[in-house]
Amino acid sequence: KGVRLRRDRVVVVLETRISVFTFTQSPQRVHVFETCDNSRGLCVLCPDTNNSLLVFPGPERGQLQLVDLADPKQAPSIIAAHETALQCITLNQPGTLVATASEKGTLV
């Protein structure tokens, strides 16, 4: 469904799974996350290399997962953001604010 790139990471977005790889000469998969149906390929990787935040749909419809890729032992944070499916996710440049929109058009 999509690919997100940054100097140090490659994120592959599939229908119900997100895989994170190192961006080296021989990439290695370092994370796999399960999502709800993500036919829109929603996923945002913070563009600031000082912040390893990855944001994507959670395991249930309307949920949002936030993952700090720099701390693999920390569990993803899950936010029940909407009652309906997510339609859009975005982060600001430093990765300190996230905004979402749902099927209904609700903005959070």
Tab-separated table of N, CA, C and O in Angstrom:
chain	number	residue	atom	x	y	z
A	1	LYS	N	0.805	-1.203	0.000
A	1	LYS	CA	0.000	0.000	0.000
A	1	LYS	C	0.844	1.262	0.000
A	1	LYS	O	0.380	2.293	-0.421
A	2	GLY	N	2.084	1.162	0.545
A	2	GLY	CA	2.910	2.351	0.549
A	2	GLY	C	4.278	2.109	1.150
A	2	GLY	O	4.523	1.088	1.789
A	3	VAL	N	5.168	3.064	0.924
A	3	VAL	CA	6.524	3.026	1.470
A	3	VAL	C	6.852	4.413	1.995
A	3	VAL	O	6.539	5.420	1.368
A	4	ARG	N	7.457	4.471	3.165
A	4	ARG	CA	7.931	5.738	3.736
A	4	ARG	C	9.440	5.600	3.904
A	4	ARG	O	9.924	4.578	4.380
A	5	LEU	N	10.167	6.643	3.521
A	5	LEU	CA	11.633	6.618	3.574
A	5	LEU	C	12.165	7.738	4.448
A	5	LEU	O	11.604	8.833	4.492
A	6	ARG	N	13.261	7.422	5.086
A	6	ARG	CA	14.040	8.407	5.819
A	6	ARG	C	15.492	7.947	5.749
A	6	ARG	O	15.756	6.800	5.393
A	7	ARG	N	16.409	8.786	6.087
A	7	ARG	CA	17.827	8.419	5.968
A	7	ARG	C	18.187	7.090	6.635
A	7	ARG	O	19.054	6.377	6.157
A	8	ASP	N	17.528	6.772	7.749
A	8	ASP	CA	17.903	5.592	8.523
A	8	ASP	C	16.862	4.481	8.529
A	8	ASP	O	17.097	3.414	9.067
A	9	ARG	N	15.678	4.697	7.902
A	9	ARG	CA	14.590	3.716	7.964
A	9	ARG	C	13.840	3.624	6.636
A	9	ARG	O	13.696	4.605	5.911
A	10	VAL	N	13.349	2.425	6.364
A	10	VAL	CA	12.402	2.172	5.284
A	10	VAL	C	11.189	1.526	5.939
A	10	VAL	O	11.329	0.529	6.659
A	11	VAL	N	10.016	2.088	5.728
A	11	VAL	CA	8.785	1.558	6.312
A	11	VAL	C	7.897	1.080	5.171
A	11	VAL	O	7.571	1.850	4.267
A	12	VAL	N	7.526	-0.203	5.211
A	12	VAL	CA	6.672	-0.801	4.192
A	12	VAL	C	5.284	-0.987	4.791
A	12	VAL	O	5.131	-1.654	5.815
A	13	VAL	N	4.282	-0.369	4.155
A	13	VAL	CA	2.912	-0.395	4.652
A	13	VAL	C	2.089	-1.364	3.814
A	13	VAL	O	1.947	-1.180	2.600
A	14	LEU	N	1.556	-2.398	4.463
A	14	LEU	CA	0.695	-3.368	3.800
A	14	LEU	C	-0.729	-3.231	4.351
A	14	LEU	O	-0.987	-2.390	5.210
A	15	GLU	N	-1.641	-4.051	3.884
A	15	GLU	CA	-3.057	-3.954	4.254
A	15	GLU	C	-3.294	-4.063	5.764
A	15	GLU	O	-4.076	-3.309	6.326
A	16	THR	N	-2.621	-4.995	6.432
A	16	THR	CA	-2.836	-5.193	7.877
A	16	THR	C	-1.524	-5.292	8.662
A	16	THR	O	-1.512	-5.776	9.794
A	17	ARG	N	-0.431	-4.830	8.065
A	17	ARG	CA	0.866	-4.959	8.724
A	17	ARG	C	1.792	-3.852	8.255
A	17	ARG	O	1.734	-3.417	7.109
A	18	ILE	N	2.674	-3.442	9.166
A	18	ILE	CA	3.706	-2.460	8.832
A	18	ILE	C	5.051	-3.052	9.227
A	18	ILE	O	5.227	-3.522	10.359
A	19	SER	N	5.994	-3.067	8.287
A	19	SER	CA	7.342	-3.576	8.542
A	19	SER	C	8.332	-2.426	8.449
A	19	SER	O	8.259	-1.607	7.531
A	20	VAL	N	9.266	-2.404	9.394
A	20	VAL	CA	10.285	-1.356	9.432
A	20	VAL	C	11.643	-2.013	9.196
A	20	VAL	O	11.983	-3.009	9.844
A	21	PHE	N	12.406	-1.434	8.277
A	21	PHE	CA	13.719	-1.956	7.921
A	21	PHE	C	14.789	-0.885	8.150
A	21	PHE	O	14.503	0.309	8.075
A	22	THR	N	16.019	-1.338	8.382
A	22	THR	CA	17.141	-0.406	8.419
A	22	THR	C	17.405	0.035	6.983
A	22	THR	O	17.150	-0.709	6.037
A	23	PHE	N	17.891	1.252	6.814
A	23	PHE	CA	18.184	1.766	5.480
A	23	PHE	C	19.696	1.731	5.306
A	23	PHE	O	20.380	2.747	5.388
A	24	THR	N	20.203	0.526	5.067
A	24	THR	CA	21.637	0.295	4.897
A	24	THR	C	21.850	-0.459	3.590
A	24	THR	O	20.895	-0.762	2.877
A	25	GLN	N	23.113	-0.794	3.311
A	25	GLN	CA	23.413	-1.512	2.076
A	25	GLN	C	22.693	-2.857	2.029
A	25	GLN	O	22.244	-3.286	0.978
A	26	SER	N	22.562	-3.516	3.169
A	26	SER	CA	21.779	-4.760	3.239
A	26	SER	C	20.703	-4.572	4.310
A	26	SER	O	20.931	-4.847	5.488
A	27	PRO	N	19.520	-4.066	3.908
A	27	PRO	CA	18.451	-3.772	4.870
A	27	PRO	C	18.033	-4.994	5.685
A	27	PRO	O	18.014	-6.112	5.170
A	28	GLN	N	17.728	-4.764	6.954
A	28	GLN	CA	17.252	-5.814	7.841
A	28	GLN	C	15.944	-5.372	8.468
A	28	GLN	O	15.811	-4.209	8.862
A	29	ARG	N	14.983	-6.301	8.559
A	29	ARG	CA	13.719	-5.964	9.192
A	29	ARG	C	13.941	-5.916	10.700
A	29	ARG	O	14.462	-6.847	11.285
A	30	VAL	N	13.543	-4.797	11.314
A	30	VAL	CA	13.753	-4.613	12.751
A	30	VAL	C	12.447	-4.576	13.541
A	30	VAL	O	12.461	-4.802	14.750
A	31	HIS	N	11.318	-4.308	12.881
A	31	HIS	CA	10.018	-4.257	13.555
A	31	HIS	C	8.922	-4.724	12.613
A	31	HIS	O	8.998	-4.490	11.407
A	32	VAL	N	7.877	-5.332	13.201
A	32	VAL	CA	6.646	-5.638	12.482
A	32	VAL	C	5.502	-5.269	13.409
A	32	VAL	O	5.496	-5.652	14.579
A	33	PHE	N	4.539	-4.504	12.892
A	33	PHE	CA	3.379	-4.083	13.680
A	33	PHE	C	2.109	-4.475	12.948
A	33	PHE	O	2.003	-4.282	11.733
A	34	GLU	N	1.134	-5.009	13.673
A	34	GLU	CA	-0.157	-5.361	13.107
A	34	GLU	C	-1.080	-4.144	13.184
A	34	GLU	O	-1.020	-3.380	14.146
A	35	THR	N	-1.926	-3.976	12.181
A	35	THR	CA	-2.881	-2.871	12.157
A	35	THR	C	-4.265	-3.424	11.807
A	35	THR	O	-4.389	-4.566	11.372
A	36	CYS	N	-5.278	-2.596	11.970
A	36	CYS	CA	-6.592	-2.937	11.426
A	36	CYS	C	-6.496	-2.793	9.909
A	36	CYS	O	-5.433	-2.476	9.381
A	37	ASP	N	-7.589	-3.002	9.197
A	37	ASP	CA	-7.587	-2.830	7.751
A	37	ASP	C	-7.078	-1.424	7.410
A	37	ASP	O	-7.635	-0.434	7.863
A	38	ASN	N	-6.006	-1.372	6.651
A	38	ASN	CA	-5.363	-0.103	6.317
A	38	ASN	C	-5.255	0.017	4.797
A	38	ASN	O	-4.166	0.131	4.235
A	39	SER	N	-6.409	-0.038	4.132
A	39	SER	CA	-6.415	-0.022	2.668
A	39	SER	C	-5.918	1.305	2.091
A	39	SER	O	-5.500	1.364	0.938
A	40	ARG	N	-5.919	2.365	2.881
A	40	ARG	CA	-5.415	3.666	2.421
A	40	ARG	C	-3.895	3.792	2.581
A	40	ARG	O	-3.297	4.771	2.156
A	41	GLY	N	-3.267	2.818	3.244
A	41	GLY	CA	-1.812	2.863	3.430
A	41	GLY	C	-1.370	3.973	4.365
A	41	GLY	O	-0.307	4.557	4.180
A	42	LEU	N	-2.193	4.254	5.396
A	42	LEU	CA	-1.870	5.344	6.326
A	42	LEU	C	-0.671	4.992	7.199
A	42	LEU	O	-0.618	3.932	7.807
A	43	CYS	N	0.282	5.896	7.250
A	43	CYS	CA	1.466	5.732	8.088
A	43	CYS	C	2.294	7.001	7.943
A	43	CYS	O	2.443	7.522	6.838
A	44	VAL	N	2.825	7.501	9.067
A	44	VAL	CA	3.669	8.687	9.034
A	44	VAL	C	4.935	8.405	9.839
A	44	VAL	O	4.867	7.977	10.992
A	45	LEU	N	6.065	8.630	9.235
A	45	LEU	CA	7.367	8.517	9.888
A	45	LEU	C	7.891	9.930	10.079
A	45	LEU	O	7.969	10.697	9.115
A	46	CYS	N	8.220	10.278	11.306
A	46	CYS	CA	8.691	11.631	11.590
A	46	CYS	C	9.897	11.958	10.709
A	46	CYS	O	10.867	11.196	10.664
A	47	PRO	N	9.854	13.081	9.993
A	47	PRO	CA	10.968	13.434	9.109
A	47	PRO	C	12.236	13.871	9.844
A	47	PRO	O	13.320	13.830	9.287
A	48	ASP	N	12.100	14.268	11.102
A	48	ASP	CA	13.246	14.711	11.893
A	48	ASP	C	14.029	13.488	12.370
A	48	ASP	O	13.508	12.653	13.103
A	49	THR	N	15.288	13.360	11.964
A	49	THR	CA	16.084	12.185	12.335
A	49	THR	C	16.413	12.136	13.821
A	49	THR	O	16.916	11.130	14.308
A	50	ASN	N	16.122	13.194	14.564
A	50	ASN	CA	16.302	13.170	16.015
A	50	ASN	C	15.081	12.611	16.730
A	50	ASN	O	15.083	12.472	17.945
A	51	ASN	N	14.027	12.304	15.987
A	51	ASN	CA	12.798	11.772	16.560
A	51	ASN	C	12.391	10.553	15.738
A	51	ASN	O	12.141	10.657	14.551
A	52	SER	N	12.331	9.395	16.370
A	52	SER	CA	12.029	8.149	15.659
A	52	SER	C	10.569	7.750	15.799
A	52	SER	O	10.248	6.575	15.913
A	53	LEU	N	9.663	8.705	15.775
A	53	LEU	CA	8.242	8.428	15.947
A	53	LEU	C	7.618	7.914	14.651
A	53	LEU	O	7.817	8.479	13.581
A	54	LEU	N	6.873	6.816	14.790
A	54	LEU	CA	6.108	6.241	13.693
A	54	LEU	C	4.654	6.198	14.137
A	54	LEU	O	4.351	5.729	15.240
A	55	VAL	N	3.744	6.712	13.306
A	55	VAL	CA	2.323	6.779	13.653
A	55	VAL	C	1.519	6.091	12.558
A	55	VAL	O	1.736	6.355	11.370
A	56	PHE	N	0.586	5.216	12.957
A	56	PHE	CA	-0.208	4.454	12.001
A	56	PHE	C	-1.480	3.953	12.677
A	56	PHE	O	-1.602	4.034	13.905
A	57	PRO	N	-2.446	3.412	11.916
A	57	PRO	CA	-3.687	2.928	12.531
A	57	PRO	C	-3.423	1.802	13.533
A	57	PRO	O	-2.518	0.980	13.351
A	58	GLY	N	-4.238	1.777	14.580
A	58	GLY	CA	-4.109	0.755	15.610
A	58	GLY	C	-4.775	-0.545	15.217
A	58	GLY	O	-5.262	-0.708	14.097
A	59	PRO	N	-4.837	-1.487	16.158
A	59	PRO	CA	-5.433	-2.795	15.869
A	59	PRO	C	-6.950	-2.750	15.701
A	59	PRO	O	-7.532	-3.633	15.086
A	60	GLU	N	-7.599	-1.727	16.212
A	60	GLU	CA	-9.055	-1.580	16.090
A	60	GLU	C	-9.373	-0.332	15.277
A	60	GLU	O	-8.624	0.650	15.303
A	61	ARG	N	-10.494	-0.332	14.603
A	61	ARG	CA	-10.931	0.804	13.789
A	61	ARG	C	-11.000	2.070	14.641
A	61	ARG	O	-11.520	2.057	15.745
A	62	GLY	N	-10.466	3.163	14.141
A	62	GLY	CA	-10.485	4.445	14.828
A	62	GLY	C	-9.335	4.667	15.794
A	62	GLY	O	-9.165	5.749	16.329
A	63	GLN	N	-8.529	3.634	16.022
A	63	GLN	CA	-7.384	3.763	16.927
A	63	GLN	C	-6.143	4.212	16.182
A	63	GLN	O	-6.005	4.002	14.980
A	64	LEU	N	-5.231	4.806	16.940
A	64	LEU	CA	-3.971	5.311	16.428
A	64	LEU	C	-2.848	4.702	17.258
A	64	LEU	O	-2.935	4.654	18.482
A	65	GLN	N	-1.806	4.204	16.594
A	65	GLN	CA	-0.631	3.681	17.307
A	65	GLN	C	0.525	4.635	17.119
A	65	GLN	O	0.777	5.112	16.009
A	66	LEU	N	1.240	4.893	18.216
A	66	LEU	CA	2.449	5.713	18.187
A	66	LEU	C	3.587	4.853	18.713
A	66	LEU	O	3.491	4.296	19.809
A	67	VAL	N	4.654	4.756	17.930
A	67	VAL	CA	5.786	3.899	18.277
A	67	VAL	C	7.069	4.713	18.209
A	67	VAL	O	7.316	5.410	17.223
A	68	ASP	N	7.884	4.604	19.256
A	68	ASP	CA	9.215	5.203	19.245
A	68	ASP	C	10.186	4.135	18.762
A	68	ASP	O	10.519	3.212	19.502
A	69	LEU	N	10.609	4.226	17.504
A	69	LEU	CA	11.484	3.203	16.928
A	69	LEU	C	12.857	3.165	17.578
A	69	LEU	O	13.573	2.174	17.455
A	70	ALA	N	13.244	4.226	18.284
A	70	ALA	CA	14.540	4.259	18.963
A	70	ALA	C	14.526	3.430	20.242
A	70	ALA	O	15.578	3.096	20.769
A	71	ASP	N	13.336	3.101	20.750
A	71	ASP	CA	13.200	2.331	21.990
A	71	ASP	C	12.337	1.101	21.734
A	71	ASP	O	11.140	1.093	22.033
A	72	PRO	N	12.931	0.032	21.168
A	72	PRO	CA	12.154	-1.141	20.783
A	72	PRO	C	11.512	-1.890	21.959
A	72	PRO	O	10.571	-2.635	21.770
A	73	LYS	N	11.998	-1.669	23.175
A	73	LYS	CA	11.422	-2.358	24.341
A	73	LYS	C	10.140	-1.687	24.827
A	73	LYS	O	9.351	-2.287	25.534
A	74	GLN	N	9.929	-0.439	24.443
A	74	GLN	CA	8.733	0.285	24.852
A	74	GLN	C	7.551	-0.138	23.973
A	74	GLN	O	7.640	-0.145	22.751
A	75	ALA	N	6.451	-0.492	24.616
A	75	ALA	CA	5.251	-0.903	23.883
A	75	ALA	C	4.650	0.290	23.143
A	75	ALA	O	4.759	1.427	23.611
A	76	PRO	N	4.006	0.047	22.010
A	76	PRO	CA	3.355	1.147	21.285
A	76	PRO	C	2.257	1.788	22.136
A	76	PRO	O	1.582	1.103	22.899
A	77	SER	N	2.092	3.089	22.006
A	77	SER	CA	0.978	3.777	22.662
A	77	SER	C	-0.210	3.706	21.716
A	77	SER	O	-0.074	3.952	20.522
A	78	ILE	N	-1.372	3.366	22.257
A	78	ILE	CA	-2.584	3.278	21.446
A	78	ILE	C	-3.576	4.309	21.942
A	78	ILE	O	-3.866	4.386	23.136
A	79	ILE	N	-4.077	5.109	21.009
A	79	ILE	CA	-5.043	6.167	21.331
A	79	ILE	C	-6.345	5.862	20.599
A	79	ILE	O	-6.338	5.655	19.380
A	80	ALA	N	-7.452	5.827	21.333
A	80	ALA	CA	-8.774	5.673	20.715
A	80	ALA	C	-9.188	7.059	20.228
A	80	ALA	O	-9.802	7.835	20.951
A	81	ALA	N	-8.842	7.389	19.012
A	81	ALA	CA	-9.011	8.743	18.493
A	81	ALA	C	-10.385	8.990	17.875
A	81	ALA	O	-10.915	10.085	17.973
A	82	HIS	N	-10.964	7.968	17.234
A	82	HIS	CA	-12.217	8.148	16.492
A	82	HIS	C	-13.117	6.928	16.654
A	82	HIS	O	-12.647	5.840	16.980
A	83	GLU	N	-14.393	7.109	16.359
A	83	GLU	CA	-15.337	5.996	16.355
A	83	GLU	C	-15.361	5.292	15.003
A	83	GLU	O	-15.720	4.129	14.915
A	84	THR	N	-14.999	6.003	13.952
A	84	THR	CA	-14.957	5.423	12.607
A	84	THR	C	-13.506	5.335	12.136
A	84	THR	O	-12.601	5.830	12.787
A	85	ALA	N	-13.330	4.706	10.986
A	85	ALA	CA	-11.982	4.470	10.465
A	85	ALA	C	-11.233	5.770	10.180
A	85	ALA	O	-11.823	6.781	9.813
A	86	LEU	N	-9.902	5.712	10.348
A	86	LEU	CA	-9.049	6.857	10.046
A	86	LEU	C	-8.963	7.070	8.531
A	86	LEU	O	-8.936	6.113	7.762
A	87	GLN	N	-8.927	8.324	8.125
A	87	GLN	CA	-8.789	8.668	6.707
A	87	GLN	C	-7.489	9.415	6.424
A	87	GLN	O	-7.017	9.420	5.299
A	88	CYS	N	-6.921	10.037	7.461
A	88	CYS	CA	-5.723	10.837	7.264
A	88	CYS	C	-4.959	10.940	8.585
A	88	CYS	O	-5.564	11.045	9.649
A	89	ILE	N	-3.643	10.878	8.507
A	89	ILE	CA	-2.755	11.060	9.665
A	89	ILE	C	-1.613	11.958	9.212
A	89	ILE	O	-1.069	11.768	8.124
A	90	THR	N	-1.226	12.904	10.066
A	90	THR	CA	-0.060	13.725	9.752
A	90	THR	C	0.650	14.134	11.037
A	90	THR	O	0.049	14.164	12.103
A	91	LEU	N	1.936	14.410	10.915
A	91	LEU	CA	2.776	14.887	12.021
A	91	LEU	C	3.357	16.235	11.631
A	91	LEU	O	3.600	16.487	10.444
A	92	ASN	N	3.639	17.074	12.638
A	92	ASN	CA	4.382	18.291	12.325
A	92	ASN	C	5.858	17.928	12.130
A	92	ASN	O	6.271	16.792	12.390
A	93	GLN	N	6.660	18.863	11.654
A	93	GLN	CA	8.063	18.595	11.294
A	93	GLN	C	8.886	17.983	12.436
A	93	GLN	O	9.569	16.993	12.220
A	94	PRO	N	8.835	18.525	13.665
A	94	PRO	CA	9.634	17.915	14.731
A	94	PRO	C	9.003	16.661	15.336
A	94	PRO	O	9.620	15.983	16.156
A	95	GLY	N	7.774	16.325	14.948
A	95	GLY	CA	7.131	15.119	15.467
A	95	GLY	C	6.542	15.284	16.854
A	95	GLY	O	6.385	14.310	17.574
A	96	THR	N	6.180	16.503	17.219
A	96	THR	CA	5.628	16.749	18.554
A	96	THR	C	4.107	16.839	18.557
A	96	THR	O	3.489	16.775	19.613
A	97	LEU	N	3.489	16.989	17.367
A	97	LEU	CA	2.034	17.082	17.257
A	97	LEU	C	1.548	16.142	16.164
A	97	LEU	O	2.161	16.045	15.102
A	98	VAL	N	0.431	15.472	16.430
A	98	VAL	CA	-0.182	14.592	15.432
A	98	VAL	C	-1.625	15.045	15.216
A	98	VAL	O	-2.292	15.488	16.156
A	99	ALA	N	-2.084	14.967	13.975
A	99	ALA	CA	-3.473	15.292	13.647
A	99	ALA	C	-4.055	14.141	12.836
A	99	ALA	O	-3.357	13.523	12.027
A	100	THR	N	-5.345	13.846	13.078
A	100	THR	CA	-6.015	12.777	12.351
A	100	THR	C	-7.393	13.246	11.900
A	100	THR	O	-7.953	14.178	12.466
A	101	ALA	N	-7.928	12.564	10.896
A	101	ALA	CA	-9.308	12.794	10.450
A	101	ALA	C	-9.937	11.410	10.254
A	101	ALA	O	-9.264	10.448	9.866
A	102	SER	N	-11.245	11.339	10.516
A	102	SER	CA	-11.961	10.069	10.379
A	102	SER	C	-12.866	10.087	9.149
A	102	SER	O	-12.977	11.090	8.458
A	103	GLU	N	-13.542	8.953	8.913
A	103	GLU	CA	-14.502	8.838	7.813
A	103	GLU	C	-15.598	9.880	7.927
A	103	GLU	O	-16.086	10.390	6.930
A	104	LYS	N	-16.007	10.190	9.159
A	104	LYS	CA	-17.061	11.182	9.390
A	104	LYS	C	-16.586	12.601	9.117
A	104	LYS	O	-17.377	13.512	8.999
A	105	GLY	N	-15.279	12.807	9.099
A	105	GLY	CA	-14.733	14.148	8.903
A	105	GLY	C	-14.311	14.794	10.201
A	105	GLY	O	-13.904	15.945	10.216
A	106	THR	N	-14.377	14.048	11.297
A	106	THR	CA	-13.951	14.565	12.596
A	106	THR	C	-12.441	14.746	12.601
A	106	THR	O	-11.701	13.856	12.188
A	107	LEU	N	-11.971	15.901	13.083
A	107	LEU	CA	-10.543	16.186	13.197
A	107	LEU	C	-10.130	16.112	14.655
A	107	LEU	O	-10.829	16.610	15.529
A	108	VAL	N	-8.991	15.495	14.914
A	108	VAL	CA	-8.441	15.421	16.273
A	108	VAL	C	-7.005	15.885	16.230
A	108	VAL	O	-6.257	15.559	15.348
